[in-house]
mmCIF file of C-alpha atoms and ligand atoms in Angstrom:
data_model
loop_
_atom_site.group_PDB
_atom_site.id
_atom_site.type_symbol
_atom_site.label_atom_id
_atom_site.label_comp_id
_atom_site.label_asym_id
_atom_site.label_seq_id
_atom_site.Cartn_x
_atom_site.Cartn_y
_atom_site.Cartn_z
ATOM 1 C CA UNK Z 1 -0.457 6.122 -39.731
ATOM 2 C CA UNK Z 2 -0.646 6.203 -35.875
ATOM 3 C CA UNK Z 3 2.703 5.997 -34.066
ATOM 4 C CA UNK Z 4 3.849 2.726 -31.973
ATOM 5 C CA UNK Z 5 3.742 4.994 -28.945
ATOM 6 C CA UNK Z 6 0.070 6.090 -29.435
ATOM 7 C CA UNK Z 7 -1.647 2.431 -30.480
ATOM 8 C CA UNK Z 8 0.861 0.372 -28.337
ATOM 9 C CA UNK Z 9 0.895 -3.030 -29.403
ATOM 10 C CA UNK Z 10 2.079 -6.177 -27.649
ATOM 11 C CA UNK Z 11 4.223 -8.660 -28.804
ATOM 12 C CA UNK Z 12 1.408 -10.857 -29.603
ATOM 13 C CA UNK Z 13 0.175 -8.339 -31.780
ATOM 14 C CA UNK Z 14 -2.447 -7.768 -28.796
ATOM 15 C CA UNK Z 15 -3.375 -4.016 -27.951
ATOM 16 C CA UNK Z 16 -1.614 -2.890 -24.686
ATOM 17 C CA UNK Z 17 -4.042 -2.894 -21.664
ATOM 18 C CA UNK Z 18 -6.919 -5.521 -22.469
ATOM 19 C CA UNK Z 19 -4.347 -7.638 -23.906
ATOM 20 C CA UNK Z 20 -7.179 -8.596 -27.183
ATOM 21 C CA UNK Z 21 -6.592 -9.079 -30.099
ATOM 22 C CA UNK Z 22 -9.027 -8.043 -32.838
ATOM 23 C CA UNK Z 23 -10.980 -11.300 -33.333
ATOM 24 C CA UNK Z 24 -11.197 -11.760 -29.671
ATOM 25 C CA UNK Z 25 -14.188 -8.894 -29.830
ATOM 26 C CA UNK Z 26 -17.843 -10.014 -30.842
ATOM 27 C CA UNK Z 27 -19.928 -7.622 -31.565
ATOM 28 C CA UNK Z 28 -21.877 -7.254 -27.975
ATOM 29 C CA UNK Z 29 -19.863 -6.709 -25.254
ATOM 30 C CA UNK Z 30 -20.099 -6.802 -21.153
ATOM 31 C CA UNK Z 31 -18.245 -4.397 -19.031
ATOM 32 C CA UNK Z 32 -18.233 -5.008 -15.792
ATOM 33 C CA UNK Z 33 -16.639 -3.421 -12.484
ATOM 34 C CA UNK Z 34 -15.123 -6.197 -10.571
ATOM 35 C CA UNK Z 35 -12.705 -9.277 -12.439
ATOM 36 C CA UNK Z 36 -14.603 -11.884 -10.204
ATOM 37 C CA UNK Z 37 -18.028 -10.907 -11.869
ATOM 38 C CA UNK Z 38 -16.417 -11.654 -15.030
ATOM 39 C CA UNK Z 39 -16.837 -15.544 -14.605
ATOM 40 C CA UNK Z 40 -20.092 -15.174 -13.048
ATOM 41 C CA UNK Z 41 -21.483 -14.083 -16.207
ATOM 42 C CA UNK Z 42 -19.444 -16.170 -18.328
ATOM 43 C CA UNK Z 43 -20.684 -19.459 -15.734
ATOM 44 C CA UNK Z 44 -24.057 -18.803 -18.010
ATOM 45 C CA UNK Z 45 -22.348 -18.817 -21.253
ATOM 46 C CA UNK Z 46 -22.464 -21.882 -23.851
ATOM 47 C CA UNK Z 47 -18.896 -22.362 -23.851
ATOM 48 C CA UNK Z 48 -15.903 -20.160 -23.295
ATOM 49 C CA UNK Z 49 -13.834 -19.783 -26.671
ATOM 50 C CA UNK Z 50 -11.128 -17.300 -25.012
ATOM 51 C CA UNK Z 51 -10.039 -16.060 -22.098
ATOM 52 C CA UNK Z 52 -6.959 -13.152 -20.458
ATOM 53 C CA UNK Z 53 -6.557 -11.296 -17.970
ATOM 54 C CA UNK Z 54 -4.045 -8.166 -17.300
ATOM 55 C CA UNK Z 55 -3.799 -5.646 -14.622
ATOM 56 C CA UNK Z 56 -7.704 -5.423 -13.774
ATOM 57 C CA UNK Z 57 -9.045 -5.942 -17.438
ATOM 58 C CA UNK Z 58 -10.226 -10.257 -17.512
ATOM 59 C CA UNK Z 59 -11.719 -11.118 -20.530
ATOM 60 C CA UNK Z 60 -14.241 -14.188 -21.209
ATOM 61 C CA UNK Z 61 -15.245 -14.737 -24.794
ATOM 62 C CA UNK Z 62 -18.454 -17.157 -25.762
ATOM 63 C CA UNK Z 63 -21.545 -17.000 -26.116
ATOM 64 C CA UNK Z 64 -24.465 -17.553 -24.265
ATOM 65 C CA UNK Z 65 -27.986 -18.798 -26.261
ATOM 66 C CA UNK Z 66 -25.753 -18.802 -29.379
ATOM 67 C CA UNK Z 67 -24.754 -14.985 -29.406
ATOM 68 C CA UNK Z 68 -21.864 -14.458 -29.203
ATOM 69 C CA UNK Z 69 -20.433 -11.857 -26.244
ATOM 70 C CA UNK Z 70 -17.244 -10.757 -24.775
ATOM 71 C CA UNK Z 71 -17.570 -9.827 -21.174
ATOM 72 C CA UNK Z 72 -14.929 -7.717 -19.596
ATOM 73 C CA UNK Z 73 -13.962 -6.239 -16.627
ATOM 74 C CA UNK Z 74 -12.733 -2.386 -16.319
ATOM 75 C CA UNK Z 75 -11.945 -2.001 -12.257
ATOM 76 C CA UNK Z 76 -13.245 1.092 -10.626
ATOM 77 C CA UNK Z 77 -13.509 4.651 -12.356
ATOM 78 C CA UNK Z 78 -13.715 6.819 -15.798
ATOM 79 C CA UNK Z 79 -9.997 6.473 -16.655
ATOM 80 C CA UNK Z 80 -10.152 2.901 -17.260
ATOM 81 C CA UNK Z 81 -12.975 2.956 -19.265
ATOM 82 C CA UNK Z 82 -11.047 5.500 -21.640
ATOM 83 C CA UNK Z 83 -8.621 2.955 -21.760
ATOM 84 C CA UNK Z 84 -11.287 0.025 -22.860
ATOM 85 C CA UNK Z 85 -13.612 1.728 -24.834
ATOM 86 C CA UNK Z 86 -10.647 3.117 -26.898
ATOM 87 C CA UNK Z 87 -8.924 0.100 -26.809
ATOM 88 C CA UNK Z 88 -12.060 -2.220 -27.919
ATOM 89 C CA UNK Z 89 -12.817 0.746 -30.758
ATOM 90 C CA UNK Z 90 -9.143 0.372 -32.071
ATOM 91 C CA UNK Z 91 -9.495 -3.771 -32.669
ATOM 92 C CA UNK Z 92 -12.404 -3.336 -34.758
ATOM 93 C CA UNK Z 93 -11.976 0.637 -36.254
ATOM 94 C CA UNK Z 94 -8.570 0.560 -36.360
ATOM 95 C CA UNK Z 95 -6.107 -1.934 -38.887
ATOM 96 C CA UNK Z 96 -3.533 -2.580 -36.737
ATOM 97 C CA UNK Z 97 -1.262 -4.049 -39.678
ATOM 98 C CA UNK Z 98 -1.620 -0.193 -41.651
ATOM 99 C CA UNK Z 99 -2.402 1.391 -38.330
ATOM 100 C CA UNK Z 100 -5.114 3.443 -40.222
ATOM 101 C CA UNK Z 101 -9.062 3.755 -39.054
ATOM 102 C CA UNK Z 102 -10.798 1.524 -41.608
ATOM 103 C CA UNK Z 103 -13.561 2.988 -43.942
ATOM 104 C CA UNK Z 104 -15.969 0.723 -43.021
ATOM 105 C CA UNK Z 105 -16.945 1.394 -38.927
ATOM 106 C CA UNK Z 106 -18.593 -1.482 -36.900
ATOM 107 C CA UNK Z 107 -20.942 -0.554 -34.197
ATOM 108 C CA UNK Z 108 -20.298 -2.587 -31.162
ATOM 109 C CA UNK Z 109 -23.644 -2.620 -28.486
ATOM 110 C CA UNK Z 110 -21.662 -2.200 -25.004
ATOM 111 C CA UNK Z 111 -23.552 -2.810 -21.916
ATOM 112 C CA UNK Z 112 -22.419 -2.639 -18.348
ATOM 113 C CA UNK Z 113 -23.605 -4.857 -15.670
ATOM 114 C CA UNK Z 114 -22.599 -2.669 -12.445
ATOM 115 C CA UNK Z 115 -23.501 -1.783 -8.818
ATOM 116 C CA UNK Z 116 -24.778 1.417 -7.871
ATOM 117 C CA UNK Z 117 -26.303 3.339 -4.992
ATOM 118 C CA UNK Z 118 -30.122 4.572 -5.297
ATOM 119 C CA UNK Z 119 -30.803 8.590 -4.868
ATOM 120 C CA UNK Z 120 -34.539 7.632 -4.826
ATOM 121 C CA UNK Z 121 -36.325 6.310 -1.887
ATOM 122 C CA UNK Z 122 -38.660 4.808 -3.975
ATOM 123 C CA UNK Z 123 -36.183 2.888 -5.832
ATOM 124 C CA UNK Z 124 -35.284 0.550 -3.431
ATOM 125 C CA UNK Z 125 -32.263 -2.049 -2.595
ATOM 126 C CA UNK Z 126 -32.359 -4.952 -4.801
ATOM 127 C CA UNK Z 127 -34.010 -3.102 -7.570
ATOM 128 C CA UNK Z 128 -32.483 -2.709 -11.457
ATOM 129 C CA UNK Z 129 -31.980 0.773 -13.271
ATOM 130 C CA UNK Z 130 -31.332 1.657 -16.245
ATOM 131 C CA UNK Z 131 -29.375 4.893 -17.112
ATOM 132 C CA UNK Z 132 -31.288 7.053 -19.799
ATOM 133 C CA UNK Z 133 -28.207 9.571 -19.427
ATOM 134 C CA UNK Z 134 -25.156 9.521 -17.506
ATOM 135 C CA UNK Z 135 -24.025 12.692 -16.262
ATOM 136 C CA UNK Z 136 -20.740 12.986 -15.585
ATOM 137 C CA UNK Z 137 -18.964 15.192 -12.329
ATOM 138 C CA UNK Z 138 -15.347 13.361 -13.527
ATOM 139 C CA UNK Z 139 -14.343 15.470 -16.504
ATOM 140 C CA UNK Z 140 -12.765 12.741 -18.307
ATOM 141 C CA UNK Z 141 -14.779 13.281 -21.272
ATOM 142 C CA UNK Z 142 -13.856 17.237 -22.161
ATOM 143 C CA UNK Z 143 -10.481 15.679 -23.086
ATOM 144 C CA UNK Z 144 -12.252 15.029 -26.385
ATOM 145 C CA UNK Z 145 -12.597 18.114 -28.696
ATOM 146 C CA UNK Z 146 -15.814 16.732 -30.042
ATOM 147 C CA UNK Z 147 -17.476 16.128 -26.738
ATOM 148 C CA UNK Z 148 -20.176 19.127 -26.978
ATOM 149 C CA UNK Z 149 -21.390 17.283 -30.507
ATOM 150 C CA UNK Z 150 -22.631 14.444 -28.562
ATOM 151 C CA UNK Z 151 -23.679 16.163 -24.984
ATOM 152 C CA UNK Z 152 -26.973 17.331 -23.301
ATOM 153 C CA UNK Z 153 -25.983 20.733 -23.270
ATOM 154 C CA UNK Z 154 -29.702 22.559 -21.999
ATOM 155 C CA UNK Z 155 -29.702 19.746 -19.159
ATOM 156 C CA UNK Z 156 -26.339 20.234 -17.753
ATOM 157 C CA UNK Z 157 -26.730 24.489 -17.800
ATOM 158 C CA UNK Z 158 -30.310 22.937 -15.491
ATOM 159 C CA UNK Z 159 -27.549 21.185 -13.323
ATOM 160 C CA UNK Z 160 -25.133 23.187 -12.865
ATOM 161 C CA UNK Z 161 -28.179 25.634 -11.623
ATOM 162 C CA UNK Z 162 -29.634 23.904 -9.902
ATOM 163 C CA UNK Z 163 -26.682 22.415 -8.039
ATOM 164 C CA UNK Z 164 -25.069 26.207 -7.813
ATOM 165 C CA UNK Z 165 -22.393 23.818 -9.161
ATOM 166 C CA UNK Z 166 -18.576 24.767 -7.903
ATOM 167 C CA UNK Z 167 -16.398 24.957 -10.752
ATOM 168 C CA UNK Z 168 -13.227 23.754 -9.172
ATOM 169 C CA UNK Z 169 -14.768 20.353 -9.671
ATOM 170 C CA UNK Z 170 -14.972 21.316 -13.705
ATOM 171 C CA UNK Z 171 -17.950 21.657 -15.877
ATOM 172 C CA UNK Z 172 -20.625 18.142 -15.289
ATOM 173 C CA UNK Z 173 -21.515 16.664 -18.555
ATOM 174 C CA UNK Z 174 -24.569 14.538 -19.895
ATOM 175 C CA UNK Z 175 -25.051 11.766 -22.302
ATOM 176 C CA UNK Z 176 -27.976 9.745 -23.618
ATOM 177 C CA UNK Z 177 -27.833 6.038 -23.645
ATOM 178 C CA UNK Z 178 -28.313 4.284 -27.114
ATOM 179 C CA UNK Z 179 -31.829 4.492 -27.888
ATOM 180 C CA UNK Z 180 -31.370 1.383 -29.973
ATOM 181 C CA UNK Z 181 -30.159 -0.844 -26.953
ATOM 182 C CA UNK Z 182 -32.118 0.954 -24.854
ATOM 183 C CA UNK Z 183 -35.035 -0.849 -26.613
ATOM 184 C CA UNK Z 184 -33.949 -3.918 -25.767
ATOM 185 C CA UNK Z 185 -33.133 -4.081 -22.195
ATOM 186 C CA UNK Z 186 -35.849 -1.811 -21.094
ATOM 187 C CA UNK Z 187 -38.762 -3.349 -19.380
ATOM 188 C CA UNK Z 188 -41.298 -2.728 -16.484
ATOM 189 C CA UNK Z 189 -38.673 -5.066 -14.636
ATOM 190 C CA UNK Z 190 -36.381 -1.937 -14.465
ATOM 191 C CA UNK Z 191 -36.534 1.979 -13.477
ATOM 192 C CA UNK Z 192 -34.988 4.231 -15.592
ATOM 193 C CA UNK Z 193 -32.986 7.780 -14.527
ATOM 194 C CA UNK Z 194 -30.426 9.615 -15.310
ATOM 195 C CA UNK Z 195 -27.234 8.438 -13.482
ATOM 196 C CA UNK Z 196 -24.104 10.155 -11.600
ATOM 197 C CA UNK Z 197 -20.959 9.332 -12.459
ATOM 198 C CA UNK Z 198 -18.362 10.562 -9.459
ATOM 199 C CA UNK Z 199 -14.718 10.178 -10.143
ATOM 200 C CA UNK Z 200 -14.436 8.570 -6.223
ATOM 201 C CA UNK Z 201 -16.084 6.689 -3.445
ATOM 202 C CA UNK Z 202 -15.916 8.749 -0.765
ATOM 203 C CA UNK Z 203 -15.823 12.489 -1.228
ATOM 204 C CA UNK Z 204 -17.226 12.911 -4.200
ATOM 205 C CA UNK Z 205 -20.232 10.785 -3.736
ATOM 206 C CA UNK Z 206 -21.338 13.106 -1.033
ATOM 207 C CA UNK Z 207 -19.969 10.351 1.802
ATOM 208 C CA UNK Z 208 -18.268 11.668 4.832
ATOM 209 C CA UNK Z 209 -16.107 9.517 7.121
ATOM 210 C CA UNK Z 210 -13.308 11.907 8.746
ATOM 211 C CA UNK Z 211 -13.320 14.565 5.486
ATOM 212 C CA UNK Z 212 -15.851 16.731 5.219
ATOM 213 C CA UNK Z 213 -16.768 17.578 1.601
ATOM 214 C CA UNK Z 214 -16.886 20.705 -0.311
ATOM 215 C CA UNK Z 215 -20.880 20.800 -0.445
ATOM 216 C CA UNK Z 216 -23.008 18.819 1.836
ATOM 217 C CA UNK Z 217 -26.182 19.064 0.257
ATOM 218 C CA UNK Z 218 -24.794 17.908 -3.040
ATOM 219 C CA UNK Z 219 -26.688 14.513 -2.638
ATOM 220 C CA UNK Z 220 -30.204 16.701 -1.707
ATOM 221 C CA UNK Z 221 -29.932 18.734 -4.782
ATOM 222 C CA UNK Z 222 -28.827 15.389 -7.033
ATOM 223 C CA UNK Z 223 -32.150 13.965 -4.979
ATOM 224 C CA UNK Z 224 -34.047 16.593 -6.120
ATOM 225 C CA UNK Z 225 -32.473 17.365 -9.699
ATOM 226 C CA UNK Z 226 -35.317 16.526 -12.360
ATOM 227 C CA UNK Z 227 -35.387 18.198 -16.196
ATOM 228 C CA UNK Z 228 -38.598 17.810 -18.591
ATOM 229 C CA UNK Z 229 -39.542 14.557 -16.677
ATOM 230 C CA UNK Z 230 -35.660 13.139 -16.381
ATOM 231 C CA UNK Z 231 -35.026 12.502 -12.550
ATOM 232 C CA UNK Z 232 -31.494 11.674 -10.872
ATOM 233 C CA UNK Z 233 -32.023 8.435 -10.390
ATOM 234 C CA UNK Z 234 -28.380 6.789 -8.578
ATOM 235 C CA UNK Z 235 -24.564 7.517 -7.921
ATOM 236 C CA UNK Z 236 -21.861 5.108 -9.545
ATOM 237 C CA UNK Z 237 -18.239 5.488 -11.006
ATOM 238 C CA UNK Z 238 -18.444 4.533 -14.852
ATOM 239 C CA UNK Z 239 -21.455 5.514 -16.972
ATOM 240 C CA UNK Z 240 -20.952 8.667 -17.909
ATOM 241 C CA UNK Z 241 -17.402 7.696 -19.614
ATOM 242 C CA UNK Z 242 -18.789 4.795 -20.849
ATOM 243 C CA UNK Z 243 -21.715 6.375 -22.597
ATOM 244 C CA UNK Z 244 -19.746 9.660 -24.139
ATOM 245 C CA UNK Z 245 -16.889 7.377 -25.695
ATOM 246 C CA UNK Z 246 -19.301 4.674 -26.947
ATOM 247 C CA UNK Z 247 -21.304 7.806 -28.506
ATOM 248 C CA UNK Z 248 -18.313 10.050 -30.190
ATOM 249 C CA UNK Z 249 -16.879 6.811 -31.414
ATOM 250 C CA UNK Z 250 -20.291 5.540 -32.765
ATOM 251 C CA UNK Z 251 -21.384 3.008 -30.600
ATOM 252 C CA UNK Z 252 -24.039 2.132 -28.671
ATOM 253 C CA UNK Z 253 -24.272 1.995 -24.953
ATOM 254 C CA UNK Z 254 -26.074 1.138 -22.578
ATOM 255 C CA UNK Z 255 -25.685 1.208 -18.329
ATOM 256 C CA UNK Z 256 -27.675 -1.338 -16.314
ATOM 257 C CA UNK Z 257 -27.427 -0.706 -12.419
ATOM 258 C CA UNK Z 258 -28.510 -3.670 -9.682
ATOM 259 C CA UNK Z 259 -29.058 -1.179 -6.320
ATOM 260 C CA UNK Z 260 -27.489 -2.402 -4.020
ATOM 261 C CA UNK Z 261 -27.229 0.913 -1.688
ATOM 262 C CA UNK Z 262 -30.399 3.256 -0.924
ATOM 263 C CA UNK Z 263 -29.047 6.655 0.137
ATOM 264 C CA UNK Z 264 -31.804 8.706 1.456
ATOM 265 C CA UNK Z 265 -32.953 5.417 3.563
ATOM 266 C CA UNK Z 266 -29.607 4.726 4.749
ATOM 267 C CA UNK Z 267 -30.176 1.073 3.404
ATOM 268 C CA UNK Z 268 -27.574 -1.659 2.467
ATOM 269 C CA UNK Z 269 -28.503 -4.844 0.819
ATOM 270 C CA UNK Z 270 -28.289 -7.713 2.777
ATOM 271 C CA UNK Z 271 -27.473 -9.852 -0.693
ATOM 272 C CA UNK Z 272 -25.100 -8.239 -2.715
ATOM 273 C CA UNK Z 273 -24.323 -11.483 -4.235
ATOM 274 C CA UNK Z 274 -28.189 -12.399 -5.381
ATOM 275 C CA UNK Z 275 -28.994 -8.930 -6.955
ATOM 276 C CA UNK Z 276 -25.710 -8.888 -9.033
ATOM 277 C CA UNK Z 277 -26.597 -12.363 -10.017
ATOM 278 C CA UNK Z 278 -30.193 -11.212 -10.775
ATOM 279 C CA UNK Z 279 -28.810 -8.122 -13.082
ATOM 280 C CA UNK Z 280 -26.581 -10.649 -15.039
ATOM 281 C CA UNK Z 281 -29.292 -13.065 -15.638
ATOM 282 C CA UNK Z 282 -31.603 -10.582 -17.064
ATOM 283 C CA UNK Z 283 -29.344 -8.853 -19.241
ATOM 284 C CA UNK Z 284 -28.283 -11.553 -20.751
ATOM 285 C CA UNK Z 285 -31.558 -13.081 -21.242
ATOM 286 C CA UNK Z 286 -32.566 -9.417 -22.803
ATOM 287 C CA UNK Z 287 -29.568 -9.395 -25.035
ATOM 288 C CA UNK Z 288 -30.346 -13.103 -26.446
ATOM 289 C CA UNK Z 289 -33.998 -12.125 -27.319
HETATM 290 C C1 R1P E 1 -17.435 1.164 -6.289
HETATM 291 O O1 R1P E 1 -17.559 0.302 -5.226
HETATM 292 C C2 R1P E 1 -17.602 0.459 -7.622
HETATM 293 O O2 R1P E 1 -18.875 -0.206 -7.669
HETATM 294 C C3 R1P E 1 -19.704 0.345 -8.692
HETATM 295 C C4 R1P E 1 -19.082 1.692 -8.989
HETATM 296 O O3 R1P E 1 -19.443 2.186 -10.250
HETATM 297 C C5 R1P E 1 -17.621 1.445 -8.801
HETATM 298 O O4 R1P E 1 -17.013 0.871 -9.923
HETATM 299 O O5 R1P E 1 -19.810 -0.435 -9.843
HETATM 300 P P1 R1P E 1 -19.203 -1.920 -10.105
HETATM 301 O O6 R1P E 1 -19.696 -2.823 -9.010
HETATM 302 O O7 R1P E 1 -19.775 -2.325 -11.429
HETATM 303 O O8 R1P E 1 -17.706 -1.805 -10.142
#
C-alpha cells in the first residue's frame, strides 16, 4: 500500500498537483508548455466534458473528431513533467481506493505540442519537428533506478565525446520516442532529430546575456552532433523527461516541436501565434486519423 504522504490525495479524492481524478484521463493525452495554449487546442475540440486548473497544470477534457483527449498544460521544465507523467500514470496504474498498482497496465499515447528553437539552418522558423530521441542535459531522469533499461546508452558515450562533456553538469541521457506514435504523426510535413532537453533558458541553452557560460561552443558541437544518421536537430525544456517517464512507466510518447527560433541564423519568427496554431491543428488532425 503506498503511504498518504507519497500518493497525496485531495479532498475530492483528486491526485495532488493536476487536481484529476481518474476518469478525467482518456487514453490520448496533450501536454503542452503554456496554460493559454490549453484552450487553443481545446477551441478545436467537439465539446469540452471537463475542465481545472491548479498552480500551472489546466486541464481540458473532450474530444475532438470523436476521440476522446485530455490536453494539459505542464509550465516550463523536467520537474513538472515528473510531477504529470507520474501523476497521470497513478490515475490509471494506480487504485487509489487500495493504493496498489493494478495488474492490468493501460498504455496512455502522450504527445506534446511545444515550442522549440532549431540547431539546423536548414530547418527553418515556422517549420514542425519531431523528436526521434530526446536527450536529456537535466538529470531528472537518473533519479529512477531503472533509467539505463530504457536509455541510448552507445549514443550518449558518442555525446558525451563528442561534446568533451563537463561532468559537473551530470551524465546527458537519451531516449527514443514511441515507435508506435511515432507512426502516426510522422509525415513529409515534419523533420525529424533528436532533441535537447536543457534544464533552463538562458545558460544552459548556450544563450549569453550578462553570464557567460561554462562552454561556449556547446551549441557548435550540439550543431554538429550526428550518430549512425541521428542529427541534433533543436533545444527545448521538456522532452527528454517526458519521453524517459512515459517509457519506464510503459507508455508511449511522442514530442512534436513548431520552430519558432533558428539558432545558427539568428532568426525569430515573426508569428509565434500562427505556427503554434499550425502544430495544434496537425496533431490533432494526425491523432484523429
Ligand atoms: C521556454 O520558453 C519554454 O518554451 C518551450 C520550452 O520547452 C519551454 O517550456 O516549450 P513550450 O512553448 O511548449 O513551453
Amino acid at each position: 500500500m503506498i503511504k498518504e504522504s507519497e500518493l497525496i490525495l485531495n479532498p475530492d479524492g483528486s491526485i495532488y498537483h493536476i487536481n484529476l481524478r481518474p476518469e478525467q484521463v482518456a487514453d490520448t493525452i496533450i501536454l503542452v508548455g503554456d496554460p493559454n495554449r490549453v484552450p487553443r487546442v481545446s477551441a478545436y475540440f467537439d465539446n469540452i466534458e471537463f475542465s481545472t486548473q491548479k498552480r500551472e497544470f489546466c486541464t481540458h477534457i473532450g474530444s475532438y473528431k470523436g476521440k476522446r483527449l485530455t490536453v494539459i498544460s505542464t509550465g516550463i521544465g523536467p520537474d513538472n513533467i515528473d510531477i504529470v507523467i507520474n501523476e497521470l500514470d497513478a490515475l490509471v496504474n494506480i487504485d487509489l481506493h487500495t493504493r496498489q498498482p493494478k495488474e492490468q497496465l493501460t498504455s496512455l499515447n502522450i504527445v506534446r505540442f511545444g515550442t522549440s528553437g532549431s540547431l539546423q539552418a536548414d530547418i527553418p522558423v515556422d517549420s514542425f519537428v519531431l523528436s526521434s530521441h530526446g536527450l536529456g542535459m537535466d538529470n531528472m531522469f537518473h533519479s529512477y533506478k531503472d533509467s539505463p533499461k530504457v536509455r541510448e546508452i552507445a549514443m550518449e558515450e558518442a555525446f558525451i565525446a563528442h561534446t568533451s562533456w563537463n561532468p559537473l553538469k551530470g551524465r546527458p541521457y537519451i531516449i527514443a520516442c514511441g515507435q508506435e506514435l511515432k507512426k502516426r504523426l510522422l509525415t513529409d510535413k515534419v523533420f525529424e532529430g533528436i532533441t535537447g532537453t536543457a534544464p533552463g533558458f538562458y545558460g544552459p541553452q548556450g544563450r549569453v546575456l550578462r553570464l557567460p557560460v561554462q562552454d561556449p561552443d556547446l551549441n557548435d558541437k550540439l550543431h554538429s552532433f550526428n550518430h549512425n544518421g541521428h542529427r541534433m536537430t533543436n533545444l527545448e525544456m521538456e522532452t527528454s523527461a517526458i519521453y524517459g517517464i512515459s517509457k519506464l512507466l510503459g507508455h508511449q510518447a511522442v514530442s512534436l516541436n513548431a520552430i519558432i527560433a533558428n539558432r545558427p541564423t539568428g532568426t525569430f519568427t515573426k508569428d509565434t501565434k500562427k505556427v503554434v496554431e499550425d502544430l495544434i491543428v496537425y496533431g490533432l488532425e494526425q491523432l484523429a486519423k
